[in-house]
PDB file of C-alpha atoms in Angstrom:
ATOM      1  CA  MET A 232     -16.632  -5.998  49.682  1.00  0.00           C
ATOM      2  CA  THR A 233     -12.898  -5.463  49.567  1.00  0.00           C
ATOM      3  CA  LYS A 234     -10.781  -6.699  46.738  1.00  0.00           C
ATOM      4  CA  SER A 235      -8.872  -9.071  49.050  1.00  0.00           C
ATOM      5  CA  ALA A 236     -12.196 -10.724  50.033  1.00  0.00           C
ATOM      6  CA  THR A 237     -12.970 -11.479  46.392  1.00  0.00           C
ATOM      7  CA  PRO A 238     -11.660 -14.881  45.327  1.00  0.00           C
ATOM      8  CA  GLN A 239      -9.181 -14.841  42.446  1.00  0.00           C
ATOM      9  CA  ARG A 240     -10.877 -16.108  39.325  1.00  0.00           C
ATOM     10  CA  THR A 241      -9.250 -18.539  36.907  1.00  0.00           C
ATOM     11  CA  VAL A 242      -9.549 -18.153  33.140  1.00  0.00           C
ATOM     12  CA  LEU A 243      -8.461 -20.799  30.628  1.00  0.00           C
ATOM     13  CA  VAL A 244      -7.231 -19.249  27.365  1.00  0.00           C
ATOM     14  CA  VAL A 245      -7.309 -21.659  24.397  1.00  0.00           C
ATOM     15  CA  ASP A 246      -5.769 -20.718  21.055  1.00  0.00           C
ATOM     16  CA  ASP A 247      -3.423 -22.458  18.625  1.00  0.00           C
ATOM     17  CA  GLU A 248      -1.540 -19.165  18.093  1.00  0.00           C
ATOM     18  CA  PRO A 249       0.963 -18.650  20.957  1.00  0.00           C
ATOM     19  CA  VAL A 250       1.044 -14.873  20.370  1.00  0.00           C
ATOM     20  CA  ASN A 251      -2.713 -14.616  20.996  1.00  0.00           C
ATOM     21  CA  VAL A 252      -2.410 -16.744  24.122  1.00  0.00           C
ATOM     22  CA  GLN A 253       0.399 -14.615  25.528  1.00  0.00           C
ATOM     23  CA  LEU A 254      -1.406 -11.321  24.848  1.00  0.00           C
ATOM     24  CA  LEU A 255      -4.553 -12.476  26.598  1.00  0.00           C
ATOM     25  CA  LYS A 256      -2.595 -14.117  29.405  1.00  0.00           C
ATOM     26  CA  ARG A 257      -0.645 -10.951  30.206  1.00  0.00           C
ATOM     27  CA  LYS A 258      -3.717  -8.718  30.082  1.00  0.00           C
ATOM     28  CA  LEU A 259      -5.853 -10.978  32.266  1.00  0.00           C
ATOM     29  CA  GLU A 260      -3.051 -11.526  34.781  1.00  0.00           C
ATOM     30  CA  TRP A 261      -2.517  -7.759  34.890  1.00  0.00           C
ATOM     31  CA  ASP A 262      -6.203  -7.481  35.819  1.00  0.00           C
ATOM     32  CA  GLY A 263      -5.725  -9.901  38.736  1.00  0.00           C
ATOM     33  CA  MET A 264      -6.876 -13.179  37.236  1.00  0.00           C
ATOM     34  CA  GLU A 265      -5.123 -16.514  37.281  1.00  0.00           C
ATOM     35  CA  VAL A 266      -4.633 -17.710  33.694  1.00  0.00           C
ATOM     36  CA  LEU A 267      -4.280 -21.249  32.411  1.00  0.00           C
ATOM     37  CA  THR A 268      -3.425 -21.857  28.750  1.00  0.00           C
ATOM     38  CA  ALA A 269      -3.989 -24.549  26.161  1.00  0.00           C
ATOM     39  CA  GLY A 270      -2.886 -24.751  22.521  1.00  0.00           C
ATOM     40  CA  ASN A 271      -5.585 -27.117  21.235  1.00  0.00           C
ATOM     41  CA  GLY A 272      -9.022 -28.556  21.928  1.00  0.00           C
ATOM     42  CA  GLN A 273      -7.939 -31.736  23.677  1.00  0.00           C
ATOM     43  CA  ALA A 274      -5.626 -29.839  26.020  1.00  0.00           C
ATOM     44  CA  CYS A 275      -8.548 -27.519  26.789  1.00  0.00           C
ATOM     45  CA  LEU A 276     -10.788 -30.448  27.736  1.00  0.00           C
ATOM     46  CA  ASP A 277      -8.083 -32.022  29.909  1.00  0.00           C
ATOM     47  CA  ILE A 278      -7.310 -28.774  31.749  1.00  0.00           C
ATOM     48  CA  ALA A 279     -10.988 -27.887  32.143  1.00  0.00           C
ATOM     49  CA  LYS A 280     -11.676 -31.263  33.790  1.00  0.00           C
ATOM     50  CA  SER A 281      -8.671 -31.175  36.107  1.00  0.00           C
ATOM     51  CA  GLU A 282      -8.515 -27.467  37.007  1.00  0.00           C
ATOM     52  CA  GLU A 283     -12.182 -26.416  36.663  1.00  0.00           C
ATOM     53  CA  PRO A 284     -11.531 -22.814  35.575  1.00  0.00           C
ATOM     54  CA  ASP A 285     -14.190 -20.168  36.159  1.00  0.00           C
ATOM     55  CA  LEU A 286     -14.309 -19.209  32.458  1.00  0.00           C
ATOM     56  CA  ILE A 287     -12.853 -20.347  29.128  1.00  0.00           C
ATOM     57  CA  LEU A 288     -11.779 -18.045  26.276  1.00  0.00           C
ATOM     58  CA  LEU A 289     -11.895 -20.450  23.343  1.00  0.00           C
ATOM     59  CA  ASP A 290     -10.638 -19.956  19.792  1.00  0.00           C
ATOM     60  CA  VAL A 291     -13.063 -21.390  17.243  1.00  0.00           C
ATOM     61  CA  MET A 292     -10.723 -22.166  14.344  1.00  0.00           C
ATOM     62  CA  MET A 293      -8.079 -24.624  15.537  1.00  0.00           C
ATOM     63  CA  PRO A 294      -6.597 -27.658  13.810  1.00  0.00           C
ATOM     64  CA  GLY A 295      -8.011 -31.005  14.853  1.00  0.00           C
ATOM     65  CA  MET A 296     -10.896 -30.277  17.177  1.00  0.00           C
ATOM     66  CA  ASP A 297     -12.470 -26.858  16.510  1.00  0.00           C
ATOM     67  CA  GLY A 298     -13.953 -24.656  19.221  1.00  0.00           C
ATOM     68  CA  PHE A 299     -17.538 -25.685  18.463  1.00  0.00           C
ATOM     69  CA  GLU A 300     -16.694 -29.343  19.059  1.00  0.00           C
ATOM     70  CA  VAL A 301     -14.730 -28.496  22.215  1.00  0.00           C
ATOM     71  CA  CYS A 302     -17.645 -26.456  23.549  1.00  0.00           C
ATOM     72  CA  GLN A 303     -20.047 -29.300  22.811  1.00  0.00           C
ATOM     73  CA  LYS A 304     -17.810 -31.773  24.680  1.00  0.00           C
ATOM     74  CA  LEU A 305     -17.547 -29.357  27.618  1.00  0.00           C
ATOM     75  CA  ARG A 306     -21.352 -29.186  27.792  1.00  0.00           C
ATOM     76  CA  GLU A 307     -21.662 -32.993  27.764  1.00  0.00           C
ATOM     77  CA  ASP A 308     -19.412 -33.474  30.817  1.00  0.00           C
ATOM     78  CA  GLU A 309     -20.915 -32.957  34.296  1.00  0.00           C
ATOM     79  CA  ARG A 310     -17.650 -31.482  35.603  1.00  0.00           C
ATOM     80  CA  THR A 311     -17.380 -28.822  32.880  1.00  0.00           C
ATOM     81  CA  LYS A 312     -20.896 -28.117  31.620  1.00  0.00           C
ATOM     82  CA  ALA A 313     -21.414 -25.054  33.822  1.00  0.00           C
ATOM     83  CA  ILE A 314     -18.141 -23.325  32.868  1.00  0.00           C
ATOM     84  CA  PRO A 315     -18.961 -20.261  30.757  1.00  0.00           C
ATOM     85  CA  VAL A 316     -17.266 -20.202  27.345  1.00  0.00           C
ATOM     86  CA  ILE A 317     -16.519 -17.075  25.333  1.00  0.00           C
ATOM     87  CA  PHE A 318     -15.604 -17.778  21.720  1.00  0.00           C
ATOM     88  CA  VAL A 319     -12.751 -15.782  20.211  1.00  0.00           C
ATOM     89  CA  THR A 320     -12.572 -16.026  16.429  1.00  0.00           C
ATOM     90  CA  ALA A 321     -11.830 -14.313  13.138  1.00  0.00           C
ATOM     91  CA  GLN A 322     -15.263 -15.443  11.888  1.00  0.00           C
ATOM     92  CA  ASN A 323     -17.617 -12.527  12.225  1.00  0.00           C
ATOM     93  CA  SER A 324     -20.593 -13.748  10.216  1.00  0.00           C
ATOM     94  CA  LYS A 325     -24.017 -13.807  11.815  1.00  0.00           C
ATOM     95  CA  GLU A 326     -24.252 -17.549  11.114  1.00  0.00           C
ATOM     96  CA  GLY A 327     -20.918 -18.196  12.848  1.00  0.00           C
ATOM     97  CA  LYS A 328     -21.985 -16.215  15.898  1.00  0.00           C
ATOM     98  CA  LEU A 329     -25.319 -18.027  16.064  1.00  0.00           C
ATOM     99  CA  GLU A 330     -23.588 -21.385  15.717  1.00  0.00           C
ATOM    100  CA  GLY A 331     -21.258 -20.473  18.566  1.00  0.00           C
ATOM    101  CA  LEU A 332     -24.063 -19.364  20.839  1.00  0.00           C
ATOM    102  CA  GLN A 333     -26.077 -22.464  19.971  1.00  0.00           C
ATOM    103  CA  ALA A 334     -23.056 -24.617  20.809  1.00  0.00           C
ATOM    104  CA  GLY A 335     -23.243 -23.235  24.330  1.00  0.00           C
ATOM    105  CA  ALA A 336     -21.029 -20.151  24.367  1.00  0.00           C
ATOM    106  CA  VAL A 337     -22.131 -17.221  26.516  1.00  0.00           C
ATOM    107  CA  ASP A 338     -20.435 -14.587  24.362  1.00  0.00           C
ATOM    108  CA  TYR A 339     -18.583 -14.158  21.083  1.00  0.00           C
ATOM    109  CA  ILE A 340     -15.541 -11.913  20.460  1.00  0.00           C
ATOM    110  CA  THR A 341     -14.172 -11.348  16.966  1.00  0.00           C
ATOM    111  CA  LYS A 342     -10.516 -10.967  16.051  1.00  0.00           C
ATOM    112  CA  PRO A 343      -8.549  -8.824  15.997  1.00  0.00           C
ATOM    113  CA  ILE A 344      -9.498  -8.570  19.644  1.00  0.00           C
ATOM    114  CA  ASP A 345      -9.564  -5.384  21.661  1.00  0.00           C
ATOM    115  CA  LEU A 346      -7.907  -6.306  24.960  1.00  0.00           C
ATOM    116  CA  GLU A 347      -9.934  -3.789  26.984  1.00  0.00           C
ATOM    117  CA  GLU A 348     -13.235  -5.008  25.526  1.00  0.00           C
ATOM    118  CA  THR A 349     -12.225  -8.632  26.021  1.00  0.00           C
ATOM    119  CA  THR A 350     -11.308  -7.984  29.649  1.00  0.00           C
ATOM    120  CA  ALA A 351     -14.611  -6.159  30.189  1.00  0.00           C
ATOM    121  CA  ARG A 352     -16.546  -9.097  28.720  1.00  0.00           C
ATOM    122  CA  VAL A 353     -14.585 -11.582  30.836  1.00  0.00           C
ATOM    123  CA  ARG A 354     -15.254  -9.499  33.964  1.00  0.00           C
ATOM    124  CA  ALA A 355     -18.965  -9.283  33.097  1.00  0.00           C
ATOM    125  CA  GLN A 356     -19.217 -13.058  32.749  1.00  0.00           C
ATOM    126  CA  LEU A 357     -17.285 -13.600  35.974  1.00  0.00           C
ATOM    127  CA  ASN A 358     -19.665 -11.181  37.716  1.00  0.00           C
ATOM    128  CA  TYR A 359     -22.658 -13.152  36.370  1.00  0.00           C
ATOM    129  CA  LEU A 360     -20.980 -16.322  37.613  1.00  0.00           C
ATOM    130  CA  ALA A 361     -20.408 -14.830  41.088  1.00  0.00           C
ATOM    131  CA  ILE A 362     -24.030 -13.662  41.289  1.00  0.00           C
ATOM    132  CA  ASN A 363     -25.263 -17.078  40.195  1.00  0.00           C
ATOM    133  CA  GLN A 364     -23.053 -18.847  42.760  1.00  0.00           C
ATOM    134  CA  GLU A 365     -24.278 -16.470  45.464  1.00  0.00           C
ATOM    135  CA  ASN A 366     -27.902 -17.181  44.491  1.00  0.00           C
ATOM    136  CA  ILE A 367     -27.245 -20.921  44.662  1.00  0.00           C
ATOM    137  CA  GLU A 368     -25.689 -20.527  48.125  1.00  0.00           C
ATOM    138  CA  LEU A 369     -28.583 -18.351  49.341  1.00  0.00           C
ATOM    139  CA  THR A 370     -31.096 -20.876  47.991  1.00  0.00           C
ATOM    140  CA  ARG A 371     -29.247 -23.689  49.785  1.00  0.00           C
ATOM    141  CA  ARG A 372     -29.203 -21.718  53.041  1.00  0.00           C
ATOM    142  CA  LEU A 373     -32.892 -20.852  52.671  1.00  0.00           C
ATOM    143  CA  GLY A 374     -33.687 -24.545  52.205  1.00  0.00           C
ATOM    144  CA  GLU A 375     -31.702 -25.410  55.333  1.00  0.00           C
ATOM    145  CA  SER A 376     -33.508 -22.673  57.276  1.00  0.00           C
ATOM    146  CA  ARG A 377     -36.880 -23.970  56.123  1.00  0.00           C
ATOM    147  CA  ARG A 378     -35.948 -27.527  57.120  1.00  0.00           C
ATOM    148  CA  THR A 379     -34.748 -26.316  60.516  1.00  0.00           C
ATOM    149  CA  ALA A 380     -37.960 -24.308  61.010  1.00  0.00           C
ATOM    150  CA  ALA A 381     -40.093 -27.302  60.008  1.00  0.00           C
ATOM    151  CA  ILE A 382     -38.214 -29.590  62.404  1.00  0.00           C
ATOM    152  CA  GLY A 383     -38.587 -26.968  65.149  1.00  0.00           C
ATOM    153  CA  ALA A 384     -42.325 -26.675  64.534  1.00  0.00           C
ATOM    154  CA  LEU A 385     -42.722 -30.457  64.510  1.00  0.00           C
ATOM    155  CA  THR A 386     -40.699 -30.804  67.701  1.00  0.00           C
ATOM    156  CA  GLN A 387     -42.707 -28.037  69.342  1.00  0.00           C
ATOM    157  CA  GLY A 388     -45.963 -29.753  68.334  1.00  0.00           C
ATOM    158  CA  ILE A 389     -44.814 -33.103  69.704  1.00  0.00           C
ATOM    159  CA  ALA A 390     -43.659 -31.491  72.962  1.00  0.00           C
ATOM    160  CA  HIS A 391     -47.008 -29.681  73.287  1.00  0.00           C
ATOM    161  CA  ASN A 392     -48.963 -32.922  72.796  1.00  0.00           C
ATOM    162  CA  LEU A 393     -46.738 -34.793  75.260  1.00  0.00           C
ATOM    163  CA  ASN A 394     -47.174 -32.034  77.832  1.00  0.00           C
ATOM    164  CA  ASN A 395     -50.951 -32.210  77.404  1.00  0.00           C
ATOM    165  CA  MET A 396     -50.961 -35.995  77.872  1.00  0.00           C
ATOM    166  CA  LEU A 397     -48.628 -35.762  80.870  1.00  0.00           C
ATOM    167  CA  GLY A 398     -50.857 -33.067  82.364  1.00  0.00           C
ATOM    168  CA  VAL A 399     -53.866 -35.376  82.131  1.00  0.00           C
ATOM    169  CA  VAL A 400     -51.915 -38.287  83.650  1.00  0.00           C
ATOM    170  CA  MET A 401     -50.588 -36.057  86.437  1.00  0.00           C
ATOM    171  CA  GLY A 402     -54.125 -34.801  87.139  1.00  0.00           C
ATOM    172  CA  TYR A 403     -55.458 -38.334  87.563  1.00  0.00           C
ATOM    173  CA  LEU A 404     -52.473 -39.256  89.744  1.00  0.00           C
ATOM    174  CA  GLU A 405     -53.214 -36.251  91.983  1.00  0.00           C
ATOM    175  CA  LEU A 406     -56.850 -37.341  92.219  1.00  0.00           C
ATOM    176  CA  ALA A 407     -55.750 -40.872  93.102  1.00  0.00           C
ATOM    177  CA  LYS A 408     -53.357 -39.490  95.752  1.00  0.00           C
ATOM    178  CA  SER A 409     -55.992 -37.226  97.277  1.00  0.00           C
ATOM    179  CA  ASN A 410     -58.454 -40.104  97.518  1.00  0.00           C
ATOM    180  CA  HIS A 411     -55.955 -42.691  98.740  1.00  0.00           C
ATOM    181  CA  ASN A 412     -58.218 -43.590 101.684  1.00  0.00           C
ATOM    182  CA  ASP A 413     -61.099 -44.514  99.346  1.00  0.00           C
ATOM    183  CA  PRO A 414     -60.002 -47.533  97.233  1.00  0.00           C
ATOM    184  CA  GLU A 415     -63.068 -47.319  94.996  1.00  0.00           C
ATOM    185  CA  LYS A 416     -62.273 -43.706  93.970  1.00  0.00           C
ATOM    186  CA  VAL A 417     -58.584 -44.597  93.457  1.00  0.00           C
ATOM    187  CA  LEU A 418     -59.527 -47.420  91.068  1.00  0.00           C
ATOM    188  CA  LYS A 419     -61.960 -45.118  89.247  1.00  0.00           C
ATOM    189  CA  ASN A 420     -59.256 -42.430  88.789  1.00  0.00           C
ATOM    190  CA  ILE A 421     -56.665 -44.962  87.656  1.00  0.00           C
TER     191      ILE A 421
END
Protein backbone atom coordinates (compact mmCIF):
# COMPACT_ATOMS: atom_id res chain seq x y z
CA MET A 1 0.00 0.00 0.00
CA THR A 2 1.45 3.35 -0.96
CA LYS A 3 1.66 6.21 1.46
CA SER A 4 -0.74 8.31 -0.64
CA ALA A 5 -3.37 5.53 -0.35
CA THR A 6 -3.19 5.68 3.44
CA PRO A 7 -5.69 8.13 4.90
CA GLN A 8 -4.20 10.95 6.97
CA ARG A 9 -4.87 10.29 10.63
CA THR A 10 -6.00 12.98 13.05
CA VAL A 11 -4.61 13.25 16.58
CA LEU A 12 -6.04 15.51 19.28
CA VAL A 13 -3.35 16.76 21.68
CA VAL A 14 -4.72 17.95 25.04
CA ASP A 15 -2.49 19.69 27.58
CA ASP A 16 -2.81 22.84 29.67
CA GLU A 17 0.86 23.69 28.94
CA PRO A 18 1.11 25.37 25.49
CA VAL A 19 4.79 24.40 25.15
CA ASN A 20 3.92 20.69 25.45
CA VAL A 21 1.10 21.08 22.93
CA GLN A 22 3.35 22.81 20.40
CA LEU A 23 6.15 20.23 20.73
CA LEU A 24 3.79 17.33 20.15
CA LYS A 25 1.93 19.18 17.40
CA ARG A 26 5.10 19.89 15.42
CA LYS A 27 6.44 16.36 15.79
CA LEU A 28 3.18 14.66 14.81
CA GLU A 29 2.63 17.01 11.86
CA TRP A 30 6.20 16.34 10.75
CA ASP A 31 5.28 12.65 10.74
CA GLY A 32 2.31 13.32 8.44
CA MET A 33 -0.56 13.51 10.91
CA GLU A 34 -3.22 16.16 11.19
CA VAL A 35 -3.15 17.61 14.72
CA LEU A 36 -5.96 19.25 16.66
CA THR A 37 -5.23 20.88 20.02
CA ALA A 38 -7.09 21.63 23.22
CA GLY A 39 -5.94 23.36 26.41
CA ASN A 40 -8.41 21.78 28.85
CA GLY A 41 -10.79 18.89 29.39
CA GLN A 42 -13.97 20.56 28.22
CA ALA A 43 -12.34 21.74 25.00
CA CYS A 44 -11.14 18.16 24.47
CA LEU A 45 -14.68 16.79 24.82
CA ASP A 46 -16.11 19.42 22.47
CA ILE A 47 -13.46 18.83 19.79
CA ALA A 48 -13.66 15.05 20.14
CA LYS A 49 -17.43 15.15 19.55
CA SER A 50 -17.29 17.53 16.60
CA GLU A 51 -14.09 16.38 14.85
CA GLU A 52 -13.92 12.69 15.85
CA PRO A 53 -10.12 12.39 15.87
CA ASP A 54 -8.50 8.99 15.38
CA LEU A 55 -6.56 9.23 18.66
CA ILE A 56 -6.27 11.53 21.69
CA LEU A 57 -3.04 12.33 23.57
CA LEU A 58 -4.43 13.47 26.91
CA ASP A 59 -2.62 15.12 29.81
CA VAL A 60 -3.79 13.74 33.15
CA MET A 61 -3.07 16.67 35.47
CA MET A 62 -5.04 19.69 34.25
CA PRO A 63 -6.97 22.30 36.20
CA GLY A 64 -10.72 21.82 36.36
CA MET A 65 -11.44 18.49 34.73
CA ASP A 66 -8.48 16.09 34.96
CA GLY A 67 -7.61 13.55 32.28
CA PHE A 68 -9.22 10.64 34.13
CA GLU A 69 -12.56 12.45 34.21
CA VAL A 70 -12.22 13.48 30.55
CA CYS A 71 -11.45 9.89 29.56
CA GLN A 72 -14.45 8.64 31.52
CA LYS A 73 -16.73 11.16 29.77
CA LEU A 74 -15.30 10.16 26.38
CA ARG A 75 -16.13 6.51 27.14
CA GLU A 76 -19.72 7.39 28.12
CA ASP A 77 -20.50 9.11 24.80
CA GLU A 78 -21.42 6.93 21.79
CA ARG A 79 -19.64 9.31 19.40
CA THR A 80 -16.31 9.22 21.27
CA LYS A 81 -16.16 5.94 23.18
CA ALA A 82 -14.11 4.13 20.53
CA ILE A 83 -11.42 6.83 20.20
CA PRO A 84 -8.18 5.50 21.68
CA VAL A 85 -6.70 7.67 24.45
CA ILE A 86 -3.03 7.76 25.42
CA PHE A 87 -2.40 9.47 28.75
CA VAL A 88 0.59 11.79 28.98
CA THR A 89 1.53 12.70 32.55
CA ALA A 90 4.26 13.44 35.06
CA GLN A 91 2.74 10.80 37.36
CA ASN A 92 4.75 7.64 36.96
CA SER A 93 3.48 5.58 39.88
CA LYS A 94 2.11 2.12 39.25
CA GLU A 95 -1.20 3.16 40.84
CA GLY A 96 -1.48 6.18 38.52
CA LYS A 97 -0.81 4.04 35.46
CA LEU A 98 -3.36 1.44 36.56
CA GLU A 99 -5.93 4.15 37.24
CA GLY A 100 -5.35 5.55 33.76
CA LEU A 101 -5.69 2.19 32.07
CA GLN A 102 -8.79 1.41 34.11
CA ALA A 103 -10.28 4.74 33.07
CA GLY A 104 -10.09 3.53 29.48
CA ALA A 105 -6.70 4.65 28.18
CA VAL A 106 -4.90 2.35 25.76
CA ASP A 107 -1.42 3.51 26.74
CA TYR A 108 0.40 5.69 29.26
CA ILE A 109 3.41 7.95 28.55
CA THR A 110 5.30 9.67 31.36
CA LYS A 111 6.81 13.14 31.21
CA PRO A 112 9.29 14.34 30.27
CA ILE A 113 8.22 12.73 27.02
CA ASP A 114 10.56 11.34 24.41
CA LEU A 115 9.14 12.59 21.10
CA GLU A 116 10.37 9.58 19.13
CA GLU A 117 8.86 7.11 21.61
CA THR A 118 5.62 9.08 21.73
CA THR A 119 5.37 9.10 17.94
CA ALA A 120 6.09 5.36 17.84
CA ARG A 121 3.33 4.71 20.39
CA VAL A 122 0.89 6.93 18.49
CA ARG A 123 1.73 5.12 15.23
CA ALA A 124 1.27 1.73 16.93
CA GLN A 125 -2.17 2.71 18.20
CA LEU A 126 -3.14 4.12 14.81
CA ASN A 127 -2.01 0.85 13.21
CA TYR A 128 -4.18 -1.12 15.68
CA LEU A 129 -7.05 1.20 14.83
CA ALA A 130 -6.56 0.67 11.08
CA ILE A 131 -6.43 -3.11 11.53
CA ASN A 132 -9.57 -3.02 13.66
CA GLN A 133 -11.41 -0.87 11.10
CA GLU A 134 -10.31 -3.21 8.32
CA ASN A 135 -11.57 -6.22 10.31
CA ILE A 136 -14.92 -4.49 10.85
CA GLU A 137 -15.19 -3.76 7.12
CA LEU A 138 -14.25 -7.35 6.20
CA THR A 139 -16.80 -8.69 8.69
CA ARG A 140 -19.47 -6.41 7.19
CA ARG A 141 -18.60 -7.55 3.66
CA LEU A 142 -18.60 -11.20 4.74
CA GLY A 143 -22.07 -10.73 6.23
CA GLU A 144 -23.30 -9.16 2.99
CA SER A 145 -21.79 -12.03 0.99
CA ARG A 146 -23.48 -14.58 3.22
CA ARG A 147 -26.83 -12.80 2.87
CA THR A 148 -26.41 -12.64 -0.90
CA ALA A 149 -25.50 -16.35 -1.02
CA ALA A 150 -28.49 -17.25 1.15
CA ILE A 151 -30.85 -15.22 -1.04
CA GLY A 152 -29.32 -16.85 -4.13
CA ALA A 153 -29.80 -20.33 -2.68
CA LEU A 154 -33.38 -19.54 -1.68
CA THR A 155 -34.14 -18.10 -5.11
CA GLN A 156 -32.56 -21.11 -6.79
CA GLY A 157 -34.65 -23.46 -4.62
CA ILE A 158 -37.87 -21.60 -5.42
CA ALA A 159 -37.05 -21.58 -9.14
CA HIS A 160 -36.30 -25.33 -9.03
CA ASN A 161 -39.63 -26.08 -7.32
CA LEU A 162 -41.53 -23.86 -9.76
CA ASN A 163 -39.85 -25.56 -12.71
CA ASN A 164 -40.82 -28.96 -11.32
CA MET A 165 -44.45 -27.90 -10.87
CA LEU A 166 -44.55 -26.31 -14.33
CA GLY A 167 -43.05 -29.48 -15.80
CA VAL A 168 -45.85 -31.55 -14.29
CA VAL A 169 -48.50 -29.11 -15.53
CA MET A 170 -46.94 -29.03 -19.00
CA GLY A 171 -46.86 -32.85 -19.06
CA TYR A 172 -50.57 -33.09 -18.30
CA LEU A 173 -51.33 -30.40 -20.89
CA GLU A 174 -49.40 -32.40 -23.51
CA LEU A 175 -51.37 -35.52 -22.56
CA ALA A 176 -54.62 -33.56 -22.84
CA LYS A 177 -53.53 -32.21 -26.26
CA SER A 178 -52.54 -35.64 -27.55
CA ASN A 179 -55.87 -37.10 -26.49
CA HIS A 180 -58.01 -34.19 -27.67
CA ASN A 181 -60.26 -36.55 -29.65
CA ASP A 182 -61.14 -38.55 -26.52
CA PRO A 183 -63.03 -36.23 -24.11
CA GLU A 184 -62.93 -38.77 -21.28
CA LYS A 185 -59.10 -38.95 -21.36
CA VAL A 186 -58.86 -35.14 -21.60
CA LEU A 187 -61.00 -34.74 -18.46
CA LYS A 188 -58.94 -37.40 -16.67
CA ASN A 189 -55.65 -35.61 -17.55
CA ILE A 190 -57.02 -32.21 -16.55
